[in-house]
Coordinates of C-alpha atoms in Angstrom, one line a residue:
M105 CA 130.7 36.7 134.5
S106 CA 133.8 38.9 134.9
S107 CA 134.5 41.3 137.7
I108 CA 135.8 44.7 136.8
D109 CA 138.1 46.4 139.4
W110 CA 137.1 50.1 139.3
H111 CA 139.6 52.5 140.9
P112 CA 138.6 56.0 141.9
A113 CA 139.9 58.7 139.6
P114 CA 142.9 60.6 140.9
P115 CA 142.2 64.1 142.3
M116 CA 142.1 66.8 139.6
T117 CA 144.9 69.3 139.5
D118 CA 144.1 73.0 139.5
D119 CA 144.6 73.1 135.7
Q120 CA 142.3 70.2 135.2
R121 CA 139.7 71.9 137.4
R122 CA 139.9 75.1 135.3
N123 CA 139.7 73.0 132.1
A124 CA 136.8 71.0 133.4
L125 CA 134.8 74.1 134.1
A126 CA 135.5 75.6 130.7
D127 CA 134.6 72.3 129.0
M128 CA 131.4 71.9 131.1
E129 CA 130.3 75.4 130.0
L130 CA 130.8 74.3 126.4
I131 CA 128.7 71.1 127.0
A132 CA 126.0 73.2 128.7
C133 CA 125.8 75.3 125.6
G134 CA 125.8 72.3 123.2
E135 CA 129.2 73.2 121.8
E136 CA 131.2 70.1 122.8
L137 CA 132.2 69.0 119.3
D138 CA 135.7 70.4 119.5
L139 CA 136.6 69.1 123.0
Q140 CA 139.7 67.0 123.2
W141 CA 139.1 63.4 124.1
R142 CA 141.7 63.4 126.9
R143 CA 139.8 66.2 128.5
V144 CA 136.4 64.5 128.0
R145 CA 137.8 61.4 129.7
I146 CA 138.6 63.4 132.8
L147 CA 135.0 64.6 132.9
L148 CA 133.7 61.1 132.5
D149 CA 136.2 59.6 135.0
H150 CA 135.1 62.1 137.7
K151 CA 131.4 61.5 136.8
L152 CA 130.9 65.2 135.9
A153 CA 129.6 64.4 132.4
V154 CA 127.9 61.5 130.7
V155 CA 127.4 60.3 127.2
Q156 CA 123.7 60.7 126.3
H157 CA 122.0 58.4 123.8
P158 CA 119.7 58.8 121.9
V159 CA 119.5 62.5 121.1
L160 CA 118.3 64.4 118.2
T161 CA 121.2 66.3 116.7
A162 CA 122.4 66.8 113.2
G163 CA 124.7 63.9 112.2
S164 CA 124.8 62.1 115.5
R165 CA 122.7 60.1 117.9
T166 CA 124.9 60.8 120.9
S167 CA 126.0 63.9 122.9
L168 CA 127.6 64.8 126.2
G169 CA 125.5 66.0 129.1
L170 CA 126.2 67.1 132.6
T171 CA 125.5 64.9 135.6
D172 CA 124.0 66.1 138.9
R173 CA 127.5 65.8 140.3
G174 CA 128.8 68.0 137.4
L175 CA 126.2 70.6 138.1
R176 CA 127.1 70.7 141.8
F177 CA 130.8 71.0 140.8
M178 CA 130.0 74.0 138.6
D179 CA 127.8 75.6 141.4
A180 CA 130.6 75.1 143.9
A181 CA 133.2 76.6 141.6
G182 CA 130.9 79.6 141.0
A183 CA 130.5 80.1 144.7
R184 CA 134.2 80.0 145.2
Q185 CA 134.7 82.6 142.4
T186 CA 132.0 84.9 144.0
N187 CA 133.7 84.6 147.4
L188 CA 137.1 85.5 145.9
R189 CA 135.6 88.6 144.2
I190 CA 134.0 89.7 147.5
R191 CA 137.3 89.3 149.4
K192 CA 139.2 91.2 146.7
N193 CA 136.7 94.0 146.7
S194 CA 136.6 94.3 150.5
S195 CA 140.4 94.6 150.8

């Protein structure tokens, strides 16, 4: 039996965070077909998304879904956006 040495994914940059949120919105809407593989890998590496199998979609038995961690990531980002809007409006 082989042992796999798993290393944690490096922290996401601000651009990767923005891209991840946009990509996760597409996944939530079932529109992930045009996502670039390098961006999907970031979602998978950070355990924000998962490959689901089997699913009933036209032409495929797999799709991408959001993990609980991914949903928390989206909730936290939404809360940060709300706080930023409140601060801007109160200034």
